[in-house]
PDB file of C-alpha atoms in Angstrom:
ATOM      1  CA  UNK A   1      37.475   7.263-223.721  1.00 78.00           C
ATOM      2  CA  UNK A   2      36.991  11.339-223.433  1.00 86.00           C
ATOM      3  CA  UNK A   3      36.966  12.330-219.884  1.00 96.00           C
ATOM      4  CA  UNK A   4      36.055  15.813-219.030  1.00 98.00           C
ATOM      5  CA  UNK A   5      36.569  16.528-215.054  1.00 98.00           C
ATOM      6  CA  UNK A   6      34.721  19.599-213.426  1.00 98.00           C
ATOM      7  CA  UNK A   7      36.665  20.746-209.664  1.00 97.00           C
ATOM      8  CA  UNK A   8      34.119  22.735-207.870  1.00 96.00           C
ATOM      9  CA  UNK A   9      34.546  25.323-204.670  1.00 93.00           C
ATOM     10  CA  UNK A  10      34.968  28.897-204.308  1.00 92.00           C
ATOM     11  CA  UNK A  11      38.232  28.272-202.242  1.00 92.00           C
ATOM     12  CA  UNK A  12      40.317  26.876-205.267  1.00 94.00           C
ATOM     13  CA  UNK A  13      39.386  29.931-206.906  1.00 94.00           C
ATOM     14  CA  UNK A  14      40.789  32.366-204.514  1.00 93.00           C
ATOM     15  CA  UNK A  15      43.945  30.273-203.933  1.00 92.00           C
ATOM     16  CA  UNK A  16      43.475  29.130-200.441  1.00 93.00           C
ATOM     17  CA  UNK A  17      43.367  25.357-201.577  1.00 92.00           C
ATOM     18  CA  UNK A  18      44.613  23.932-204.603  1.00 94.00           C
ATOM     19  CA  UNK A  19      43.258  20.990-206.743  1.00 96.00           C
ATOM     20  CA  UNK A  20      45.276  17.623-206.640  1.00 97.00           C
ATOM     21  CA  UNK A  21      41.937  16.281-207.764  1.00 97.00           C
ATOM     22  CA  UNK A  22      42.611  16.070-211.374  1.00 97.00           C
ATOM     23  CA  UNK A  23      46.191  15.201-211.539  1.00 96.00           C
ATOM     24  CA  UNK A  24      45.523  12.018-209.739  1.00 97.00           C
ATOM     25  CA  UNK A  25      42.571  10.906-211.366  1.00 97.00           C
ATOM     26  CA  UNK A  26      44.484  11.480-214.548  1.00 95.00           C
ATOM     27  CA  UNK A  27      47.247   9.233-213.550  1.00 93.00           C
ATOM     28  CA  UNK A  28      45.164   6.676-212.226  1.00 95.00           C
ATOM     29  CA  UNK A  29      43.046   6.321-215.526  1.00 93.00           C
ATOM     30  CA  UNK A  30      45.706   7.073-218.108  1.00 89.00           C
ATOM     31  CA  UNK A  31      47.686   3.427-218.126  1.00 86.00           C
ATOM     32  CA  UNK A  32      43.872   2.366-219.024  1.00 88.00           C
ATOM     33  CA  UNK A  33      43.525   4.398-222.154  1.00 84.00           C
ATOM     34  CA  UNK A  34      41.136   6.892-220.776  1.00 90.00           C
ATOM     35  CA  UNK A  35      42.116  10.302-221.248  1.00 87.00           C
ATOM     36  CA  UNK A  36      40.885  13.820-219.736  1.00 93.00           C
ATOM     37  CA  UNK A  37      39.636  16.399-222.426  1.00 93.00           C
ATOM     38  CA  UNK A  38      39.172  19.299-220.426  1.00 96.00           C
ATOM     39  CA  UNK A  39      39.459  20.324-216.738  1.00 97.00           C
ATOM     40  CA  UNK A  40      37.494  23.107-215.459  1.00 97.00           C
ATOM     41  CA  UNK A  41      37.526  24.628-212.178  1.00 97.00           C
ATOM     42  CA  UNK A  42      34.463  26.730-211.288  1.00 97.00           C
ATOM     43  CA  UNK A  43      32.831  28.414-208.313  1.00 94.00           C
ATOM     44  CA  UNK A  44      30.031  26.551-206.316  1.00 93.00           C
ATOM     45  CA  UNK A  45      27.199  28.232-208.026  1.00 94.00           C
ATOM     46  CA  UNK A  46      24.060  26.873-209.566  1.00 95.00           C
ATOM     47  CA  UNK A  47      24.584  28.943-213.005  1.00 96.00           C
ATOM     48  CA  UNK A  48      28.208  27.656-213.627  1.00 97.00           C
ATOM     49  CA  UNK A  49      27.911  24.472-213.010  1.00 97.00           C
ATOM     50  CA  UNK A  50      24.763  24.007-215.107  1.00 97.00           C
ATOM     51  CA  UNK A  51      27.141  25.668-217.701  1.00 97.00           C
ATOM     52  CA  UNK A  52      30.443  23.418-217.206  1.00 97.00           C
ATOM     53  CA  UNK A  53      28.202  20.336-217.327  1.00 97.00           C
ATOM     54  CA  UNK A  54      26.336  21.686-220.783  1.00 96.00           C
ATOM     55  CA  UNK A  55      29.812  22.310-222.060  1.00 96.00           C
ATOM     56  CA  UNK A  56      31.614  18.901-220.859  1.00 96.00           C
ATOM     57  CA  UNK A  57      28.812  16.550-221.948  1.00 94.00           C
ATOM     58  CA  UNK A  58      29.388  18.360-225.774  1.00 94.00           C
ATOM     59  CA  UNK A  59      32.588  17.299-225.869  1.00 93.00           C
ATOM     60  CA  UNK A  60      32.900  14.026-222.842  1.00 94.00           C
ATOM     61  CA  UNK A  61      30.951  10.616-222.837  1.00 93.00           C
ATOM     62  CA  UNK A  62      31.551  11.006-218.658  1.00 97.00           C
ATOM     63  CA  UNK A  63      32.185  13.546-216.546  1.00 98.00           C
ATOM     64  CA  UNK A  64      33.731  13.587-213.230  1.00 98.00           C
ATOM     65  CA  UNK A  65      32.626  16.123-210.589  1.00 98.00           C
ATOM     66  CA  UNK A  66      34.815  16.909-207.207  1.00 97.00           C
ATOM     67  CA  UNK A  67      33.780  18.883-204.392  1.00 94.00           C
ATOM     68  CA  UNK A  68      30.588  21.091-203.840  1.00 91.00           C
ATOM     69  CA  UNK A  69      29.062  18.449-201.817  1.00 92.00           C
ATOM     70  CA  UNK A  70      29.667  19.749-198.283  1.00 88.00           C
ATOM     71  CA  UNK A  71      27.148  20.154-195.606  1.00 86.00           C
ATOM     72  CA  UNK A  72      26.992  23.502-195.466  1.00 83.00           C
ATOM     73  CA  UNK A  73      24.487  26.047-197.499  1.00 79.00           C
ATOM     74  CA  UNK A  74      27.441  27.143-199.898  1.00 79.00           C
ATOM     75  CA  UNK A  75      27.540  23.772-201.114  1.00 83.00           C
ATOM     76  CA  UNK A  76      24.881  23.852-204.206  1.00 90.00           C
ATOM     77  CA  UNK A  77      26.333  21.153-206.242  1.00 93.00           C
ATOM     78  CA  UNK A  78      23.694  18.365-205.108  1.00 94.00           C
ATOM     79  CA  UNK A  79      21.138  20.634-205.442  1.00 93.00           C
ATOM     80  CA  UNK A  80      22.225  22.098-208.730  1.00 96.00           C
ATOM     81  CA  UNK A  81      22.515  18.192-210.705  1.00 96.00           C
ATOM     82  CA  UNK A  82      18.862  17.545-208.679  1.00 95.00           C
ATOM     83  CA  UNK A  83      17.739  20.025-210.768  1.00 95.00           C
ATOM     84  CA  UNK A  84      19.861  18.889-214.359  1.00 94.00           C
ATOM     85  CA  UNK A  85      18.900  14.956-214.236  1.00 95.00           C
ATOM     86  CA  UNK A  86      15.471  15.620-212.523  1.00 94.00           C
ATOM     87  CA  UNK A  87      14.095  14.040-209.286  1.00 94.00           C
ATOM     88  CA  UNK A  88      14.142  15.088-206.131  1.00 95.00           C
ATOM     89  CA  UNK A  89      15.858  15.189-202.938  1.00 94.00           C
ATOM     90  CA  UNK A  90      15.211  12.125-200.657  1.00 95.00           C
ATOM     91  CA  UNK A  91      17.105  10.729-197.559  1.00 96.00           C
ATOM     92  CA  UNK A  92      19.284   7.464-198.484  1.00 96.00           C
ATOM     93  CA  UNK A  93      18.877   5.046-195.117  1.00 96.00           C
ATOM     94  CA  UNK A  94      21.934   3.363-196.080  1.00 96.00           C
ATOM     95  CA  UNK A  95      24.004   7.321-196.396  1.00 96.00           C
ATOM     96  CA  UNK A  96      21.983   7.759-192.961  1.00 96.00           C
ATOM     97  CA  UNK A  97      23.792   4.980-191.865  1.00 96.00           C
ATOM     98  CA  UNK A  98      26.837   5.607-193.552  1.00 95.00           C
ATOM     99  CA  UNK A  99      27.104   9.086-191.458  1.00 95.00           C
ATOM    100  CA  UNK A 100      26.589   8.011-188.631  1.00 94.00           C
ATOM    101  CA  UNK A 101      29.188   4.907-188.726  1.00 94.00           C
ATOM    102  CA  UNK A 102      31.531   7.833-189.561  1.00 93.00           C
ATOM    103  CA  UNK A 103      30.908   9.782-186.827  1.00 94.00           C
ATOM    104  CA  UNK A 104      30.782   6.839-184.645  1.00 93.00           C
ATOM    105  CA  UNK A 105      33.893   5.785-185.373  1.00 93.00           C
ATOM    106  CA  UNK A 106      34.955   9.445-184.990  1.00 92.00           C
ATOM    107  CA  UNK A 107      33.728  10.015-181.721  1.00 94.00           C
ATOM    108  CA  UNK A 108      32.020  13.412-183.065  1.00 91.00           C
ATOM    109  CA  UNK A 109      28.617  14.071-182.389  1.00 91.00           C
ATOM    110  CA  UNK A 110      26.335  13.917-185.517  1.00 91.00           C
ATOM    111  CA  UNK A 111      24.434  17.486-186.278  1.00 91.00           C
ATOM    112  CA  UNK A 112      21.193  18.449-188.516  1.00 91.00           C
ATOM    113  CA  UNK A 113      23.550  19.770-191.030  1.00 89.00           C
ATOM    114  CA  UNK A 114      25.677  16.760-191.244  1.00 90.00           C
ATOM    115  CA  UNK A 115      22.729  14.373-191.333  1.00 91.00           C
ATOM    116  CA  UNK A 116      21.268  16.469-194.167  1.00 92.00           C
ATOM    117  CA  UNK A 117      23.566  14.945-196.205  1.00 93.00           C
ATOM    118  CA  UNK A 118      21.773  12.110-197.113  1.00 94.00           C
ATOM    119  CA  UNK A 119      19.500  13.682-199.011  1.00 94.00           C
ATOM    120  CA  UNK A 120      20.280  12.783-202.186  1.00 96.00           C
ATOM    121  CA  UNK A 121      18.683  13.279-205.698  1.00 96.00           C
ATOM    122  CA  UNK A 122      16.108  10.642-206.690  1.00 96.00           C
ATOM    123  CA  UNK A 123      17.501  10.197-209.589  1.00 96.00           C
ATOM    124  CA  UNK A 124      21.105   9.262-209.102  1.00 96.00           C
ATOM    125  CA  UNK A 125      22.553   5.536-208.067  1.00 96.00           C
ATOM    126  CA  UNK A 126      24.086   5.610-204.629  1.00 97.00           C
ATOM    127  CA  UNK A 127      27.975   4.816-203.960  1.00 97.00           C
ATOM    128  CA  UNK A 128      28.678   4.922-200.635  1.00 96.00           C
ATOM    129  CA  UNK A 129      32.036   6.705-199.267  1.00 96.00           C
ATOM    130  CA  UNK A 130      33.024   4.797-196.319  1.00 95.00           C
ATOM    131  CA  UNK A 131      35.479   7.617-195.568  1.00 96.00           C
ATOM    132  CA  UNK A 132      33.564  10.260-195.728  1.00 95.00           C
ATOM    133  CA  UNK A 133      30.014  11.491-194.787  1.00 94.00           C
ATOM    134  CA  UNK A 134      29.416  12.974-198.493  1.00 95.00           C
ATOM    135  CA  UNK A 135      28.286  10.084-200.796  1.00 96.00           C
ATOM    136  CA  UNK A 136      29.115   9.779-204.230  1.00 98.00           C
ATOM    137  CA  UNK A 137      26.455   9.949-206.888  1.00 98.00           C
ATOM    138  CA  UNK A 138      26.687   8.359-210.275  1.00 98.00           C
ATOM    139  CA  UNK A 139      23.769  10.350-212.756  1.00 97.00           C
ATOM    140  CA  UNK A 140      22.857   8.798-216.429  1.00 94.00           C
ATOM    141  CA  UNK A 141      21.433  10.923-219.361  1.00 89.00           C
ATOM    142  CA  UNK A 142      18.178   9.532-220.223  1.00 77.00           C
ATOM    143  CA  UNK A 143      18.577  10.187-223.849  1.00 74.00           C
ATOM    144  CA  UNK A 144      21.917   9.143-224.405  1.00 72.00           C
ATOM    145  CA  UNK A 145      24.999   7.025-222.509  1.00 83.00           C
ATOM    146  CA  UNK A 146      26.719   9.706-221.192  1.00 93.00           C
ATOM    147  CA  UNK A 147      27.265   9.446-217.098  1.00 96.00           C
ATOM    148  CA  UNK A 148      28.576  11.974-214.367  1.00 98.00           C
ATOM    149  CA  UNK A 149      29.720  10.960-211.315  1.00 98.00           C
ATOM    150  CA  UNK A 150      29.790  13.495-208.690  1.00 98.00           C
ATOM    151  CA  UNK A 151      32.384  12.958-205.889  1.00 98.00           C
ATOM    152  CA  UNK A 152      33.395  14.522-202.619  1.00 96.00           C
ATOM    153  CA  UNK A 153      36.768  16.771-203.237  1.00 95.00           C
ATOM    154  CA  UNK A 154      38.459  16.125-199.979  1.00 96.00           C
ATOM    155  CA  UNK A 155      41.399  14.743-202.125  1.00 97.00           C
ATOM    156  CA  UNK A 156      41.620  11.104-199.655  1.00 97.00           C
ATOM    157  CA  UNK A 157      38.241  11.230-200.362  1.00 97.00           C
ATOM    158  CA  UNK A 158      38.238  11.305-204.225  1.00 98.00           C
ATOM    159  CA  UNK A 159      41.117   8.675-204.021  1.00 98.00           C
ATOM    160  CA  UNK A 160      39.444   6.304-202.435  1.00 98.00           C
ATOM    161  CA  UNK A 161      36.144   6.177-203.796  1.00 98.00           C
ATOM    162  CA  UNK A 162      37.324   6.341-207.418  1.00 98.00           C
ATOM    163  CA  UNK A 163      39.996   3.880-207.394  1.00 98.00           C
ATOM    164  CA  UNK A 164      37.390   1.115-204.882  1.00 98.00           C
ATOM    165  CA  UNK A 165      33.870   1.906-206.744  1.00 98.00           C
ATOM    166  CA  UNK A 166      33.747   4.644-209.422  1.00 98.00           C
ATOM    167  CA  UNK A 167      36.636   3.647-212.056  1.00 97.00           C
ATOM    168  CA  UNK A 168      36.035  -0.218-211.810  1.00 97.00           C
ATOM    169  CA  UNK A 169      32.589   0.633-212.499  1.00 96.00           C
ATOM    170  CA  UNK A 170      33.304   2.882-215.377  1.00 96.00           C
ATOM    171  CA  UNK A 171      35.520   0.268-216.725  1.00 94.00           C
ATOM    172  CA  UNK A 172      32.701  -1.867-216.724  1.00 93.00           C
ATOM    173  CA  UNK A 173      30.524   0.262-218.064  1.00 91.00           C
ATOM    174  CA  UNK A 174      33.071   1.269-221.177  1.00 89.00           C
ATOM    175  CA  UNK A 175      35.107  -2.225-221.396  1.00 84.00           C
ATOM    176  CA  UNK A 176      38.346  -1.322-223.371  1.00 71.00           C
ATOM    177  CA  UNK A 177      41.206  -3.510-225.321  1.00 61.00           C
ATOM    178  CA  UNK A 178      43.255  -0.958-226.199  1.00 63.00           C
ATOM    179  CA  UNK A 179      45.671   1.105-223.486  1.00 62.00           C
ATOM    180  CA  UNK A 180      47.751   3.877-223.477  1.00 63.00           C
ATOM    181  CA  UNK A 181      51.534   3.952-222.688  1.00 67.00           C
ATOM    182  CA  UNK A 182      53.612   6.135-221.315  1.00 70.00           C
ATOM    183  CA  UNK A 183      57.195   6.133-220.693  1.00 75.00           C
ATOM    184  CA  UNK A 184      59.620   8.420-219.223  1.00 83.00           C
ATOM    185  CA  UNK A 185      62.941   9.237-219.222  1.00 85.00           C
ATOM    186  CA  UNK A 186      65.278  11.555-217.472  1.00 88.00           C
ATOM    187  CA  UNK A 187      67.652  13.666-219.471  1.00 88.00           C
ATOM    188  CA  UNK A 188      70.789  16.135-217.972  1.00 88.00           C
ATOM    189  CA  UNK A 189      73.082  17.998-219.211  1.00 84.00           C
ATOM    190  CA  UNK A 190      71.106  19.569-222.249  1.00 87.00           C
ATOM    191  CA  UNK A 191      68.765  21.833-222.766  1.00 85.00           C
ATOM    192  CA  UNK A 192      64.640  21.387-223.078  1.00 86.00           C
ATOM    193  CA  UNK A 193      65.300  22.822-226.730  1.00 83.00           C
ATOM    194  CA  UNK A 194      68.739  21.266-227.747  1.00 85.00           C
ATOM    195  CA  UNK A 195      66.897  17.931-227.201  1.00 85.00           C
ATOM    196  CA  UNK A 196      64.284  18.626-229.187  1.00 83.00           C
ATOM    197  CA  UNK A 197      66.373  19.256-232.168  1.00 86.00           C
ATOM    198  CA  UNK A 198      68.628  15.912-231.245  1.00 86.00           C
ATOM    199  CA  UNK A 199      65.719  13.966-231.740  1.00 86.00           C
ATOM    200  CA  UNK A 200      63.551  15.906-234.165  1.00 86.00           C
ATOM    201  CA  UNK A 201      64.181  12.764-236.709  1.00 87.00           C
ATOM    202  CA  UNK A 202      62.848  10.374-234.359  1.00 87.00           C
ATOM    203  CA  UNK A 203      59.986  12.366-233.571  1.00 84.00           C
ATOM    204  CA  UNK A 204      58.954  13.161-236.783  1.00 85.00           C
ATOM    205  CA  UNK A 205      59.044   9.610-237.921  1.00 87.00           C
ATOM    206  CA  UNK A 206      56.239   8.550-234.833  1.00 84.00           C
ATOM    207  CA  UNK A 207      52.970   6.958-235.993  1.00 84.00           C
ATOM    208  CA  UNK A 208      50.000   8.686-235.568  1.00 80.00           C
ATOM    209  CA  UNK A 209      48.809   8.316-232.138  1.00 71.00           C
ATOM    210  CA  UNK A 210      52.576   9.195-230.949  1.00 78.00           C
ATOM    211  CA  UNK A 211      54.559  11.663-229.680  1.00 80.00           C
ATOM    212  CA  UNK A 212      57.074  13.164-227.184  1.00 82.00           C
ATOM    213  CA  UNK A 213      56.437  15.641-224.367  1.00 84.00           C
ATOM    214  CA  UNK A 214      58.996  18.037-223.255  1.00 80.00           C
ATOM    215  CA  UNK A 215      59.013  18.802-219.273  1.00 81.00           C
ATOM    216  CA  UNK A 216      61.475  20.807-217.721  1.00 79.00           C
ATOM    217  CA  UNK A 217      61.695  20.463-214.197  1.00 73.00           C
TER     218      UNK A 217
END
């Protein structure tokens, strides 16, 4: 299964955060034979991600969306897929409830901007983030099987709702048989290239499907 995964905010872009997002959904969905395409990491703004969603869904039966869904106004991702899949914005009781649980439990004081965050598109299904006061939203083209799934980016955010609700329910929705191995092994005393040419026989004699990776560290 193609994967293409979209990290969204202005602050990756100037270097004041930096995205763990896609590294860890990677190695939580590669021992299951899915595999990320592409990664693209764009600014919250309504023009590029209408353009990095165009792009992903020519090559990507799903894409997965991080961050942009903040409460405040320079968070236009909701806004933006509203606009993609259709719909309209209406408040979820059960994210209503979900917020303030959150809060509750936080002993924070729950604010209009906050609570505006469950308004959500009428044309997404629901997940709810029981960490987090951003819920995630799982879109499906009407044309064709291809889903997003647009998740909070606060990184123990991400990790929790994909590994509990969104990749069980992707596995369901694209059952596999097939997986894909990796193994590793640590080599020292040589160098990146001289290994390469010790075991340029072996590697050239790898089925299709096969090969080594090089990492120096």
């Amino acid at each position: 299964m193609k994967v293409s995964v979209i990290v969204i905010g202005d602050e990756l872009l100037i270097g004041q955060v930096v995205d763990t997002n896609s590294g860890f959904l990677a190695r939580t969905m590669a021992p299951h034979g899915w595999e990320i395409n592409d990664v693209a990491v764009i600014a919250d703004s309504p023009s590029e991600i209408r353009r990095a969603v165009k792009d992903a869904f020519d090559r990507s039966d799903v894409i997965l969306t991080t961050g942009g869904l903040g409460p405040t106004r320079d968070d236009l991702t909701k806004q933006t897929l509203c606009e993609i899949f259709g719909g309209s914005l209406r408040e979820d009781p059960s994210v209503t409830a979900n917020i303030r649980e959150v809060f509750r439990k936080r002993g924070l004081s729950l604010n209009a901007l906050t609570a505006a965050q469950a308004l959500v598109p009428t044309s997404c299904r629901v997940i709810q983030n029981p960490v987090g006061t951003a819920p995630v939203m799982w879109f499906e083209t009407a044309s064709s099987r291809k889903i997003l799934v647009a998740m909070p980016g606060v990184p123990f955010e991400t990790e929790h709702c994909f590994s509990n609700y969104v990749f069980p329910q992707l596995l369901e929705a694209f059952p596999r048989t097939d997986v894909l191995a990796h193994r590793t092994f640590v080599v020292a005393g040589t160098t990146e290239s001289a290994l390469a040419m010790r075991l340029s026989g072996f590697e050239q004699s790898l089925p299709d499907g096969f090969h080594l990776a090089y990492l120096c560290v």
